[in-house]
PDB file of C-alpha atoms in Angstrom:
ATOM      1  CA  MET A   1     112.187 168.445 110.652  1.00 71.00           C
ATOM      2  CA  TRP A   2     109.438 169.696 112.986  1.00 77.00           C
ATOM      3  CA  ARG A   3     108.214 173.275 113.275  1.00 84.00           C
ATOM      4  CA  LEU A   4     105.761 174.454 115.937  1.00 85.00           C
ATOM      5  CA  ALA A   5     104.327 177.986 116.079  1.00 85.00           C
ATOM      6  CA  ARG A   6     102.494 179.297 119.131  1.00 83.00           C
ATOM      7  CA  GLN A   7      99.683 181.792 118.564  1.00 84.00           C
ATOM      8  CA  GLY A   8      98.282 183.659 121.526  1.00 82.00           C
ATOM      9  CA  SER A   9      99.627 184.321 124.989  1.00 82.00           C
ATOM     10  CA  ASN A  10      98.727 181.047 126.683  1.00 83.00           C
ATOM     11  CA  SER A  11     101.541 178.972 128.137  1.00 83.00           C
ATOM     12  CA  TRP A  12     102.054 175.627 126.447  1.00 83.00           C
ATOM     13  CA  GLU A  13     103.988 172.516 127.316  1.00 83.00           C
ATOM     14  CA  VAL A  14     104.903 170.393 124.291  1.00 82.00           C
ATOM     15  CA  GLU A  15     106.145 166.824 124.412  1.00 79.00           C
ATOM     16  CA  VAL A  16     107.452 165.154 121.249  1.00 77.00           C
ATOM     17  CA  LYS A  17     108.059 161.406 121.108  1.00 75.00           C
ATOM     18  CA  GLY A  18     109.494 159.259 118.367  1.00 76.00           C
ATOM     19  CA  GLN A  19     109.623 155.551 117.697  1.00 76.00           C
ATOM     20  CA  SER A  20     112.221 153.985 115.431  1.00 78.00           C
ATOM     21  CA  THR A  21     114.009 150.702 114.750  1.00 77.00           C
ATOM     22  CA  LEU A  22     117.267 152.590 114.197  1.00 83.00           C
ATOM     23  CA  ASP A  23     119.634 152.199 117.155  1.00 84.00           C
ATOM     24  CA  ILE A  24     123.262 153.302 117.176  1.00 89.00           C
ATOM     25  CA  SER A  25     125.934 152.651 119.812  1.00 89.00           C
ATOM     26  CA  THR A  26     129.380 154.237 120.138  1.00 91.00           C
ATOM     27  CA  THR A  27     132.287 152.702 122.037  1.00 89.00           C
ATOM     28  CA  PHE A  28     135.809 153.979 122.737  1.00 89.00           C
ATOM     29  CA  VAL A  29     138.353 151.291 121.902  1.00 87.00           C
ATOM     30  CA  LYS A  30     142.095 150.825 122.072  1.00 81.00           C
ATOM     31  CA  LEU A  31     144.324 148.662 119.889  1.00 76.00           C
ATOM     32  CA  ASP A  32     146.107 145.782 121.603  1.00 67.00           C
ATOM     33  CA  PRO A  33     149.508 145.583 119.844  1.00 63.00           C
ATOM     34  CA  ASN A  34     149.947 141.962 120.932  1.00 59.00           C
ATOM     35  CA  SER A  35     146.767 140.540 119.387  1.00 63.00           C
ATOM     36  CA  GLY A  36     145.997 143.259 116.814  1.00 70.00           C
ATOM     37  CA  PHE A  37     142.395 143.484 118.049  1.00 75.00           C
ATOM     38  CA  ASP A  38     140.488 146.404 119.549  1.00 78.00           C
ATOM     39  CA  TYR A  39     139.239 146.182 123.114  1.00 76.00           C
ATOM     40  CA  GLU A  40     136.853 148.522 124.904  1.00 79.00           C
ATOM     41  CA  MET A  41     138.531 151.320 126.863  1.00 75.00           C
ATOM     42  CA  THR A  42     137.650 151.599 130.530  1.00 68.00           C
ATOM     43  CA  ALA A  43     139.998 154.482 131.362  1.00 67.00           C
ATOM     44  CA  LYS A  44     139.081 158.149 131.013  1.00 70.00           C
ATOM     45  CA  PRO A  45     140.248 159.522 127.607  1.00 76.00           C
ATOM     46  CA  ILE A  46     142.881 162.260 127.589  1.00 76.00           C
ATOM     47  CA  ALA A  47     142.087 165.644 125.996  1.00 76.00           C
ATOM     48  CA  GLY A  48     144.131 166.415 122.873  1.00 79.00           C
ATOM     49  CA  GLU A  49     145.014 162.780 122.194  1.00 82.00           C
ATOM     50  CA  ASN A  50     143.637 160.764 119.300  1.00 88.00           C
ATOM     51  CA  ALA A  51     140.769 158.483 120.272  1.00 89.00           C
ATOM     52  CA  THR A  52     139.200 155.630 118.311  1.00 92.00           C
ATOM     53  CA  VAL A  53     135.455 155.017 118.372  1.00 94.00           C
ATOM     54  CA  ILE A  54     133.518 152.029 117.045  1.00 93.00           C
ATOM     55  CA  VAL A  55     130.023 152.906 115.743  1.00 94.00           C
ATOM     56  CA  ARG A  56     127.624 149.945 115.639  1.00 92.00           C
ATOM     57  CA  ILE A  57     124.217 149.818 113.940  1.00 91.00           C
ATOM     58  CA  PRO A  58     122.635 146.432 114.744  1.00 87.00           C
ATOM     59  CA  SER A  59     119.763 146.744 112.212  1.00 82.00           C
ATOM     60  CA  SER A  60     120.868 148.173 108.869  1.00 82.00           C
ATOM     61  CA  GLU A  61     118.087 147.357 106.387  1.00 84.00           C
ATOM     62  CA  ASN A  62     116.990 151.015 106.121  1.00 86.00           C
ATOM     63  CA  ILE A  63     120.450 152.646 106.246  1.00 91.00           C
ATOM     64  CA  GLY A  64     121.676 154.459 103.158  1.00 92.00           C
ATOM     65  CA  THR A  65     124.865 156.181 104.322  1.00 93.00           C
ATOM     66  CA  VAL A  66     126.687 156.836 107.597  1.00 94.00           C
ATOM     67  CA  ASP A  67     128.518 160.112 107.077  1.00 95.00           C
ATOM     68  CA  ASN A  68     129.731 161.906 110.198  1.00 96.00           C
ATOM     69  CA  LEU A  69     130.459 161.588 113.876  1.00 96.00           C
ATOM     70  CA  ILE A  70     129.496 164.897 115.491  1.00 96.00           C
ATOM     71  CA  LEU A  71     130.740 166.094 118.872  1.00 95.00           C
ATOM     72  CA  THR A  72     128.486 168.503 120.779  1.00 93.00           C
ATOM     73  CA  ASP A  73     128.697 170.114 124.180  1.00 88.00           C
ATOM     74  CA  PRO A  74     126.072 169.096 126.785  1.00 82.00           C
ATOM     75  CA  GLU A  75     123.868 172.017 125.625  1.00 82.00           C
ATOM     76  CA  GLY A  76     123.843 170.726 122.038  1.00 84.00           C
ATOM     77  CA  SER A  77     126.235 173.180 120.376  1.00 90.00           C
ATOM     78  CA  GLU A  78     128.476 171.514 117.796  1.00 93.00           C
ATOM     79  CA  LEU A  79     132.157 171.254 118.789  1.00 94.00           C
ATOM     80  CA  ALA A  80     133.552 169.191 115.907  1.00 94.00           C
ATOM     81  CA  ARG A  81     132.430 167.153 112.906  1.00 95.00           C
ATOM     82  CA  HIS A  82     134.436 164.134 111.748  1.00 95.00           C
ATOM     83  CA  GLY A  83     133.790 162.313 108.474  1.00 93.00           C
ATOM     84  CA  GLY A  84     135.574 159.528 106.671  1.00 89.00           C
ATOM     85  CA  MET A  85     134.440 156.660 108.848  1.00 92.00           C
ATOM     86  CA  THR A  86     135.874 153.287 107.806  1.00 93.00           C
ATOM     87  CA  GLN A  87     133.480 150.368 107.557  1.00 92.00           C
ATOM     88  CA  VAL A  88     134.735 147.142 109.125  1.00 90.00           C
ATOM     89  CA  ALA A  89     133.560 143.556 108.839  1.00 86.00           C
ATOM     90  CA  SER A  90     130.335 142.689 110.660  1.00 84.00           C
ATOM     91  CA  ARG A  91     127.250 140.497 110.443  1.00 82.00           C
ATOM     92  CA  ALA A  92     125.241 140.733 107.248  1.00 80.00           C
ATOM     93  CA  ASP A  93     122.343 142.519 108.949  1.00 82.00           C
ATOM     94  CA  SER A  94     124.460 145.101 110.801  1.00 88.00           C
ATOM     95  CA  LEU A  95     126.951 147.895 110.128  1.00 92.00           C
ATOM     96  CA  VAL A  96     130.151 148.663 112.035  1.00 93.00           C
ATOM     97  CA  TYR A  97     132.361 151.706 111.456  1.00 94.00           C
ATOM     98  CA  ARG A  98     135.699 152.814 112.921  1.00 94.00           C
ATOM     99  CA  ILE A  99     136.895 156.408 113.233  1.00 95.00           C
ATOM    100  CA  THR A 100     139.849 158.113 114.932  1.00 94.00           C
ATOM    101  CA  PHE A 101     139.819 161.794 115.926  1.00 94.00           C
ATOM    102  CA  PRO A 102     141.444 164.195 118.439  1.00 92.00           C
ATOM    103  CA  LEU A 103     139.532 164.637 121.681  1.00 89.00           C
ATOM    104  CA  PRO A 104     138.372 168.134 122.681  1.00 89.00           C
ATOM    105  CA  ALA A 105     139.400 169.682 125.986  1.00 81.00           C
ATOM    106  CA  LYS A 106     135.840 170.014 127.269  1.00 84.00           C
ATOM    107  CA  ALA A 107     132.961 167.684 128.051  1.00 85.00           C
ATOM    108  CA  PHE A 108     131.151 166.411 124.968  1.00 91.00           C
ATOM    109  CA  GLN A 109     128.495 164.077 123.618  1.00 90.00           C
ATOM    110  CA  MET A 110     128.597 162.080 120.381  1.00 94.00           C
ATOM    111  CA  ALA A 111     126.020 161.976 117.588  1.00 94.00           C
ATOM    112  CA  THR A 112     125.984 159.938 114.377  1.00 95.00           C
ATOM    113  CA  GLU A 113     124.713 161.516 111.153  1.00 95.00           C
ATOM    114  CA  GLY A 114     123.672 159.826 107.930  1.00 95.00           C
ATOM    115  CA  THR A 115     120.803 159.159 105.538  1.00 94.00           C
ATOM    116  CA  ASP A 116     118.274 156.383 105.138  1.00 91.00           C
ATOM    117  CA  LYS A 117     117.629 154.576 101.862  1.00 90.00           C
ATOM    118  CA  ALA A 118     114.963 157.133 100.942  1.00 91.00           C
ATOM    119  CA  GLY A 119     117.516 159.959 101.260  1.00 92.00           C
ATOM    120  CA  ASN A 120     116.136 161.342 104.540  1.00 91.00           C
ATOM    121  CA  GLN A 121     118.727 162.605 107.009  1.00 92.00           C
ATOM    122  CA  PHE A 122     118.975 161.038 110.448  1.00 92.00           C
ATOM    123  CA  LEU A 123     120.850 162.152 113.564  1.00 91.00           C
ATOM    124  CA  ARG A 124     121.229 159.942 116.621  1.00 91.00           C
ATOM    125  CA  LEU A 125     122.660 161.484 119.781  1.00 88.00           C
ATOM    126  CA  ARG A 126     124.046 159.375 122.619  1.00 84.00           C
ATOM    127  CA  PRO A 127     123.080 161.243 125.813  1.00 76.00           C
ATOM    128  CA  LYS A 128     126.147 160.082 127.759  1.00 80.00           C
ATOM    129  CA  THR A 129     128.552 162.964 128.469  1.00 81.00           C
ATOM    130  CA  ILE A 130     132.265 162.225 128.056  1.00 84.00           C
ATOM    131  CA  VAL A 131     134.553 164.243 130.350  1.00 78.00           C
ATOM    132  CA  PRO A 132     138.156 163.970 129.107  1.00 78.00           C
ATOM    133  CA  GLY A 133     141.030 164.881 131.362  1.00 65.00           C
ATOM    134  CA  PRO A 134     142.590 167.266 131.826  1.00 56.00           C
ATOM    135  CA  ASP A 135     140.470 170.265 130.792  1.00 47.00           C
ATOM    136  CA  ASN A 136     143.340 172.577 131.759  1.00 47.00           C
ATOM    137  CA  PRO A 137     146.882 172.110 130.342  1.00 44.00           C
ATOM    138  CA  LEU A 138     148.385 173.175 133.676  1.00 42.00           C
ATOM    139  CA  LYS A 139     146.788 170.241 135.443  1.00 50.00           C
ATOM    140  CA  LEU A 140     148.450 166.867 135.629  1.00 53.00           C
ATOM    141  CA  ALA A 141     147.007 164.171 133.408  1.00 59.00           C
ATOM    142  CA  VAL A 142     147.764 160.613 134.438  1.00 61.00           C
ATOM    143  CA  THR A 143     147.032 157.372 132.650  1.00 59.00           C
ATOM    144  CA  VAL A 144     146.951 153.846 134.020  1.00 53.00           C
ATOM    145  CA  ASP A 145     147.470 151.029 131.549  1.00 52.00           C
ATOM    146  CA  ILE A 146     146.743 147.457 132.697  1.00 48.00           C
ATOM    147  CA  PRO A 147     145.463 145.322 129.814  1.00 48.00           C
ATOM    148  CA  LEU A 148     148.741 145.570 127.905  1.00 46.00           C
ATOM    149  CA  LEU A 149     150.855 144.734 130.950  1.00 63.00           C
ATOM    150  CA  ILE A 150     149.119 141.994 132.898  1.00 68.00           C
ATOM    151  CA  THR A 151     150.060 138.449 131.869  1.00 68.00           C
ATOM    152  CA  GLY A 152     149.312 135.019 133.218  1.00 74.00           C
ATOM    153  CA  SER A 153     146.386 133.525 135.083  1.00 83.00           C
ATOM    154  CA  LEU A 154     145.212 133.741 138.679  1.00 88.00           C
ATOM    155  CA  TYR A 155     145.671 130.222 139.999  1.00 91.00           C
ATOM    156  CA  ILE A 156     144.168 129.067 143.282  1.00 92.00           C
ATOM    157  CA  ASN A 157     146.498 129.240 146.297  1.00 92.00           C
ATOM    158  CA  GLU A 158     148.946 131.323 144.250  1.00 91.00           C
ATOM    159  CA  GLN A 159     149.531 135.003 143.535  1.00 89.00           C
ATOM    160  CA  LEU A 160     149.542 137.029 140.332  1.00 88.00           C
ATOM    161  CA  ALA A 161     151.475 140.240 139.694  1.00 86.00           C
ATOM    162  CA  VAL A 162     149.422 143.188 138.370  1.00 83.00           C
ATOM    163  CA  PRO A 163     151.881 145.665 136.800  1.00 85.00           C
ATOM    164  CA  PHE A 164     150.738 149.131 135.742  1.00 84.00           C
ATOM    165  CA  LEU A 165     152.210 152.124 133.935  1.00 83.00           C
ATOM    166  CA  VAL A 166     151.691 155.710 135.147  1.00 84.00           C
ATOM    167  CA  ILE A 167     152.500 158.620 132.833  1.00 82.00           C
ATOM    168  CA  ASN A 168     152.537 162.330 133.667  1.00 81.00           C
ATOM    169  CA  LYS A 169     151.156 163.976 130.524  1.00 75.00           C
ATOM    170  CA  GLY A 170     150.692 167.364 132.148  1.00 72.00           C
ATOM    171  CA  ALA A 171     152.860 170.480 132.301  1.00 73.00           C
ATOM    172  CA  ALA A 172     153.718 170.372 136.015  1.00 77.00           C
ATOM    173  CA  GLY A 173     155.388 167.919 138.350  1.00 82.00           C
ATOM    174  CA  SER A 174     153.184 166.304 140.962  1.00 83.00           C
ATOM    175  CA  THR A 175     152.816 163.451 143.376  1.00 86.00           C
ATOM    176  CA  VAL A 176     150.666 160.708 141.862  1.00 86.00           C
ATOM    177  CA  THR A 177     148.785 158.356 144.150  1.00 87.00           C
ATOM    178  CA  VAL A 178     147.878 154.982 142.675  1.00 88.00           C
ATOM    179  CA  THR A 179     145.353 152.791 144.466  1.00 88.00           C
ATOM    180  CA  VAL A 180     143.987 149.329 143.729  1.00 88.00           C
ATOM    181  CA  ARG A 181     140.841 147.593 144.895  1.00 85.00           C
ATOM    182  CA  ASP A 182     138.913 144.469 143.976  1.00 87.00           C
ATOM    183  CA  ASP A 183     135.561 143.075 145.000  1.00 84.00           C
ATOM    184  CA  GLN A 184     136.861 139.699 146.249  1.00 89.00           C
ATOM    185  CA  ASN A 185     139.688 140.977 148.490  1.00 88.00           C
ATOM    186  CA  PHE A 186     142.361 139.342 146.380  1.00 91.00           C
ATOM    187  CA  VAL A 187     144.646 142.351 146.981  1.00 89.00           C
ATOM    188  CA  LYS A 188     146.505 141.448 150.178  1.00 77.00           C
ATOM    189  CA  THR A 189     149.572 143.671 149.862  1.00 71.00           C
ATOM    190  CA  THR A 190     149.846 147.477 149.814  1.00 77.00           C
ATOM    191  CA  THR A 191     146.736 149.021 148.245  1.00 85.00           C
ATOM    192  CA  SER A 192     148.150 152.542 147.715  1.00 89.00           C
ATOM    193  CA  LEU A 193     151.457 153.735 146.228  1.00 89.00           C
ATOM    194  CA  GLU A 194     152.842 157.238 145.617  1.00 90.00           C
ATOM    195  CA  TYR A 195     155.192 158.473 142.882  1.00 89.00           C
ATOM    196  CA  MET A 196     156.740 161.874 142.209  1.00 90.00           C
ATOM    197  CA  LEU A 197     156.591 162.415 138.444  1.00 86.00           C
ATOM    198  CA  GLN A 198     157.886 165.320 136.373  1.00 86.00           C
ATOM    199  CA  PRO A 199     156.215 166.330 133.074  1.00 83.00           C
ATOM    200  CA  GLY A 200     156.592 163.528 130.550  1.00 81.00           C
ATOM    201  CA  GLN A 201     157.972 161.124 133.126  1.00 85.00           C
ATOM    202  CA  ASN A 202     156.551 157.626 133.586  1.00 86.00           C
ATOM    203  CA  THR A 203     157.088 154.771 135.996  1.00 87.00           C
ATOM    204  CA  LEU A 204     156.152 151.147 136.414  1.00 87.00           C
ATOM    205  CA  GLY A 205     154.477 149.848 139.545  1.00 86.00           C
ATOM    206  CA  GLN A 206     152.999 146.590 140.687  1.00 87.00           C
ATOM    207  CA  PHE A 207     150.364 145.125 142.971  1.00 88.00           C
ATOM    208  CA  SER A 208     149.818 141.465 143.804  1.00 89.00           C
ATOM    209  CA  LEU A 209     146.635 139.425 143.827  1.00 90.00           C
ATOM    210  CA  HIS A 210     146.413 136.413 146.111  1.00 91.00           C
ATOM    211  CA  ALA A 211     143.803 133.823 145.119  1.00 89.00           C
ATOM    212  CA  GLY A 212     142.001 131.624 147.604  1.00 88.00           C
ATOM    213  CA  SER A 213     141.336 127.915 147.255  1.00 90.00           C
ATOM    214  CA  THR A 214     138.072 128.140 145.264  1.00 91.00           C
ATOM    215  CA  VAL A 215     138.014 127.694 141.483  1.00 91.00           C
ATOM    216  CA  GLY A 216     135.843 129.988 139.327  1.00 88.00           C
ATOM    217  CA  VAL A 217     135.735 133.077 141.546  1.00 89.00           C
ATOM    218  CA  THR A 218     135.667 136.241 139.402  1.00 86.00           C
ATOM    219  CA  SER A 219     136.823 139.630 140.646  1.00 85.00           C
ATOM    220  CA  THR A 220     136.977 143.070 139.031  1.00 81.00           C
ATOM    221  CA  VAL A 221     140.277 144.771 139.839  1.00 84.00           C
ATOM    222  CA  THR A 222     140.297 148.573 139.542  1.00 81.00           C
ATOM    223  CA  VAL A 223     143.513 150.624 139.555  1.00 83.00           C
ATOM    224  CA  SER A 224     143.091 154.403 139.782  1.00 82.00           C
ATOM    225  CA  ALA A 225     145.575 157.283 139.816  1.00 83.00           C
ATOM    226  CA  SER A 226     145.127 160.854 141.048  1.00 80.00           C
ATOM    227  CA  ALA A 227     147.606 163.734 141.089  1.00 79.00           C
ATOM    228  CA  SER A 228     148.140 166.390 143.739  1.00 76.00           C
ATOM    229  CA  ALA A 229     148.413 169.065 141.002  1.00 62.00           C
ATOM    230  CA  ALA A 230     145.041 168.161 139.502  1.00 62.00           C
ATOM    231  CA  ALA A 231     141.473 168.868 140.467  1.00 58.00           C
ATOM    232  CA  ASP A 232     139.674 166.366 142.670  1.00 55.00           C
ATOM    233  CA  ASP A 233     137.708 164.968 139.741  1.00 54.00           C
ATOM    234  CA  ASP A 234     140.741 164.703 137.421  1.00 61.00           C
ATOM    235  CA  PHE A 235     141.776 161.083 137.833  1.00 69.00           C
ATOM    236  CA  GLN A 236     142.430 158.052 135.684  1.00 75.00           C
ATOM    237  CA  TYR A 237     141.421 154.454 136.196  1.00 73.00           C
ATOM    238  CA  ASP A 238     141.439 151.125 134.460  1.00 75.00           C
ATOM    239  CA  THR A 239     139.939 147.752 135.248  1.00 74.00           C
ATOM    240  CA  VAL A 240     140.723 144.128 134.566  1.00 77.00           C
ATOM    241  CA  ILE A 241     138.586 141.064 135.282  1.00 78.00           C
ATOM    242  CA  VAL A 242     140.317 137.968 136.662  1.00 84.00           C
ATOM    243  CA  THR A 243     138.933 134.518 137.449  1.00 87.00           C
ATOM    244  CA  THR A 244     140.585 131.921 139.647  1.00 91.00           C
ATOM    245  CA  GLU A 245     141.474 128.632 138.018  1.00 91.00           C
ATOM    246  CA  GLU A 246     143.353 125.489 138.888  1.00 90.00           C
ATOM    247  CA  ARG A 247     146.874 125.115 137.613  1.00 87.00           C
ATOM    248  CA  VAL A 248     147.103 122.036 135.426  1.00 82.00           C
ATOM    249  CA  VAL A 249     150.597 120.640 135.027  1.00 79.00           C
ATOM    250  CA  ARG A 250     150.777 118.854 131.706  1.00 75.00           C
ATOM    251  CA  LYS A 251     153.566 116.294 131.399  1.00 80.00           C
ATOM    252  CA  GLU A 252     155.344 115.842 128.088  1.00 81.00           C
ATOM    253  CA  ASP A 253     156.034 112.453 126.558  1.00 83.00           C
ATOM    254  CA  ASN A 254     159.407 112.659 124.854  1.00 83.00           C
ATOM    255  CA  THR A 255     159.799 108.899 124.447  1.00 86.00           C
ATOM    256  CA  ILE A 256     159.396 107.688 120.855  1.00 88.00           C
ATOM    257  CA  PRO A 257     157.504 104.376 120.369  1.00 90.00           C
ATOM    258  CA  VAL A 258     159.689 101.527 119.082  1.00 91.00           C
ATOM    259  CA  CYS A 259     158.804  99.101 116.280  1.00 91.00           C
ATOM    260  CA  ASN A 260     161.271  96.237 115.881  1.00 91.00           C
ATOM    261  CA  ILE A 261     160.839  93.979 112.811  1.00 89.00           C
ATOM    262  CA  THR A 262     161.286  90.374 113.946  1.00 91.00           C
ATOM    263  CA  ALA A 263     160.677  88.471 110.683  1.00 89.00           C
ATOM    264  CA  VAL A 264     160.018  89.041 106.965  1.00 85.00           C
ATOM    265  CA  THR A 265     158.857  86.419 104.452  1.00 85.00           C
ATOM    266  CA  GLY A 266     159.221  87.172 100.760  1.00 77.00           C
ATOM    267  CA  SER A 267     160.512  90.458  99.374  1.00 69.00           C
ATOM    268  CA  CYS A 268     159.138  93.899  98.553  1.00 62.00           C
ATOM    269  CA  ASP A 269     161.474  96.177  96.634  1.00 63.00           C
ATOM    270  CA  VAL A 270     160.795  99.512  94.982  1.00 61.00           C
ATOM    271  CA  THR A 271     159.527  98.016  91.727  1.00 60.00           C
ATOM    272  CA  MET A 272     156.939  95.987  93.607  1.00 62.00           C
ATOM    273  CA  LEU A 273     155.452  99.137  95.180  1.00 60.00           C
ATOM    274  CA  ASP A 274     153.847 100.057  91.833  1.00 63.00           C
ATOM    275  CA  PRO A 275     150.069  99.843  92.525  1.00 60.00           C
ATOM    276  CA  CYS A 276     149.649  98.040  89.205  1.00 65.00           C
ATOM    277  CA  MET A 277     152.249  95.385  90.114  1.00 65.00           C
ATOM    278  CA  CYS A 278     152.245  94.894  93.892  1.00 63.00           C
ATOM    279  CA  SER A 279     149.263  92.495  93.922  1.00 64.00           C
ATOM    280  CA  GLN A 280     151.391  89.981  91.954  1.00 69.00           C
ATOM    281  CA  TYR A 281     153.803  89.544  94.856  1.00 72.00           C
ATOM    282  CA  ASN A 282     153.267  88.056  98.306  1.00 78.00           C
ATOM    283  CA  TRP A 283     155.200  89.026 101.420  1.00 78.00           C
ATOM    284  CA  SER A 284     154.548  89.138 105.148  1.00 85.00           C
ATOM    285  CA  GLY A 285     156.248  90.379 108.268  1.00 87.00           C
ATOM    286  CA  THR A 286     156.032  90.467 112.043  1.00 92.00           C
ATOM    287  CA  ALA A 287     157.154  93.112 114.502  1.00 92.00           C
ATOM    288  CA  GLU A 288     157.247  93.918 118.188  1.00 94.00           C
ATOM    289  CA  ILE A 289     155.922  97.324 119.247  1.00 92.00           C
ATOM    290  CA  GLN A 290     156.531  99.062 122.577  1.00 92.00           C
ATOM    291  CA  ASP A 291     156.369 102.546 124.176  1.00 91.00           C
ATOM    292  CA  ASP A 292     158.094 103.362 127.482  1.00 87.00           C
ATOM    293  CA  GLY A 293     156.579 106.868 127.740  1.00 85.00           C
ATOM    294  CA  PHE A 294     152.863 107.388 128.286  1.00 88.00           C
ATOM    295  CA  GLY A 295     152.246 103.991 126.738  1.00 89.00           C
ATOM    296  CA  LEU A 296     150.676 102.881 123.479  1.00 90.00           C
ATOM    297  CA  TYR A 297     147.698 104.828 122.134  1.00 89.00           C
ATOM    298  CA  LEU A 298     147.136 103.639 118.547  1.00 90.00           C
ATOM    299  CA  VAL A 299     148.864 101.168 116.218  1.00 91.00           C
ATOM    300  CA  THR A 300     148.147 101.357 112.466  1.00 88.00           C
ATOM    301  CA  ALA A 301     149.648 100.193 109.173  1.00 85.00           C
ATOM    302  CA  SER A 302     149.211 101.321 105.563  1.00 77.00           C
ATOM    303  CA  VAL A 303     147.919  98.238 103.797  1.00 74.00           C
ATOM    304  CA  ASN A 304     145.518  98.026 100.835  1.00 68.00           C
ATOM    305  CA  THR A 305     142.506  95.788 100.388  1.00 63.00           C
ATOM    306  CA  THR A 306     144.659  92.793  99.353  1.00 68.00           C
ATOM    307  CA  GLY A 307     146.560  92.754 102.645  1.00 77.00           C
ATOM    308  CA  THR A 308     145.764  92.342 106.315  1.00 87.00           C
ATOM    309  CA  PHE A 309     147.192  93.867 109.479  1.00 88.00           C
ATOM    310  CA  ARG A 310     146.714  92.422 112.948  1.00 90.00           C
ATOM    311  CA  HIS A 311     148.148  93.214 116.371  1.00 92.00           C
ATOM    312  CA  ASP A 312     147.716  92.002 119.918  1.00 93.00           C
ATOM    313  CA  PRO A 313     144.935  93.749 121.852  1.00 92.00           C
ATOM    314  CA  PHE A 314     146.004  96.405 124.364  1.00 91.00           C
ATOM    315  CA  SER A 315     144.533  99.203 126.449  1.00 90.00           C
ATOM    316  CA  VAL A 316     145.523 102.849 126.046  1.00 89.00           C
ATOM    317  CA  GLY A 317     148.627 103.592 128.087  1.00 88.00           C
ATOM    318  CA  TYR A 318     149.981 100.024 127.905  1.00 91.00           C
ATOM    319  CA  ASN A 319     153.776  99.969 128.478  1.00 89.00           C
ATOM    320  CA  GLY A 320     154.415  96.354 127.572  1.00 89.00           C
ATOM    321  CA  THR A 321     155.290  94.804 124.207  1.00 92.00           C
ATOM    322  CA  ILE A 322     152.744  93.693 121.616  1.00 92.00           C
ATOM    323  CA  SER A 323     153.183  91.702 118.421  1.00 93.00           C
ATOM    324  CA  ALA A 324     151.920  92.829 115.023  1.00 92.00           C
ATOM    325  CA  THR A 325     151.645  90.998 111.689  1.00 91.00           C
ATOM    326  CA  ILE A 326     151.265  92.143 108.079  1.00 87.00           C
ATOM    327  CA  ALA A 327     150.364  89.544 105.474  1.00 82.00           C
TER     328      ALA A 327
END
């Protein structure tokens, strides 16, 4: 804590600087129900809904406790204080926490509060201002969800469907305009669609991406939605990154290799398979081996040190017949 007292009537300008190894980052994430993992949110969060934040501290040697996530308005006044952060697995020299809380209806910043190992309190404020939407319940809130809907890869000389979900979470019906853009001009079809949605109503839409003939081209696709009943700055968006790749058609080999026994000398019954007894008996055999599918890859036999296994030489993929001998 710093305290500065001015004595006299002169005008002062005071600048305070600090230097510390303690750095804290906060990231909004969303759970992917398919994989069970969190991914970073790119869409604007919705006021009143529960949001999940990951708090990361890359250097933790001086950290004692991490206690609260504090929400403040842009002027620094506290809006909410959330404790009970859950620590999740991370590297040995770092700390990662997860916390879920309801979003306020107004713009806010996030600060992390805790103590160091000496018991001193620390407070780290992230200067980025989060503006949830909507800040008025009469406005129309729209969400665009891509990561949970898009499937498949963008293959060269082919097209990929980009489905999206639009939800009216406001209290009034409105026309919602959904637009898509990308930085490689993969979007060749309609780039803007309109939907009339009543409160609580949702609809599915779709755009198409058309890849060129070059492998490894990466494009960021952004889908945004705005509502006629909302303010100009009340919109939602989401992004997905796609990279062109070549479609590889992998053939399946359903043909089983064939091993035909052509001759056996001597005998080998169950009693002779006893490791303590088998060396007292001699037997040998020959076989013909063939594969009509992708061809032969490897030929082996389970023989011990007292036996030998030989086969004709062949190259991988050979479709002819080879002879093999065990003695």
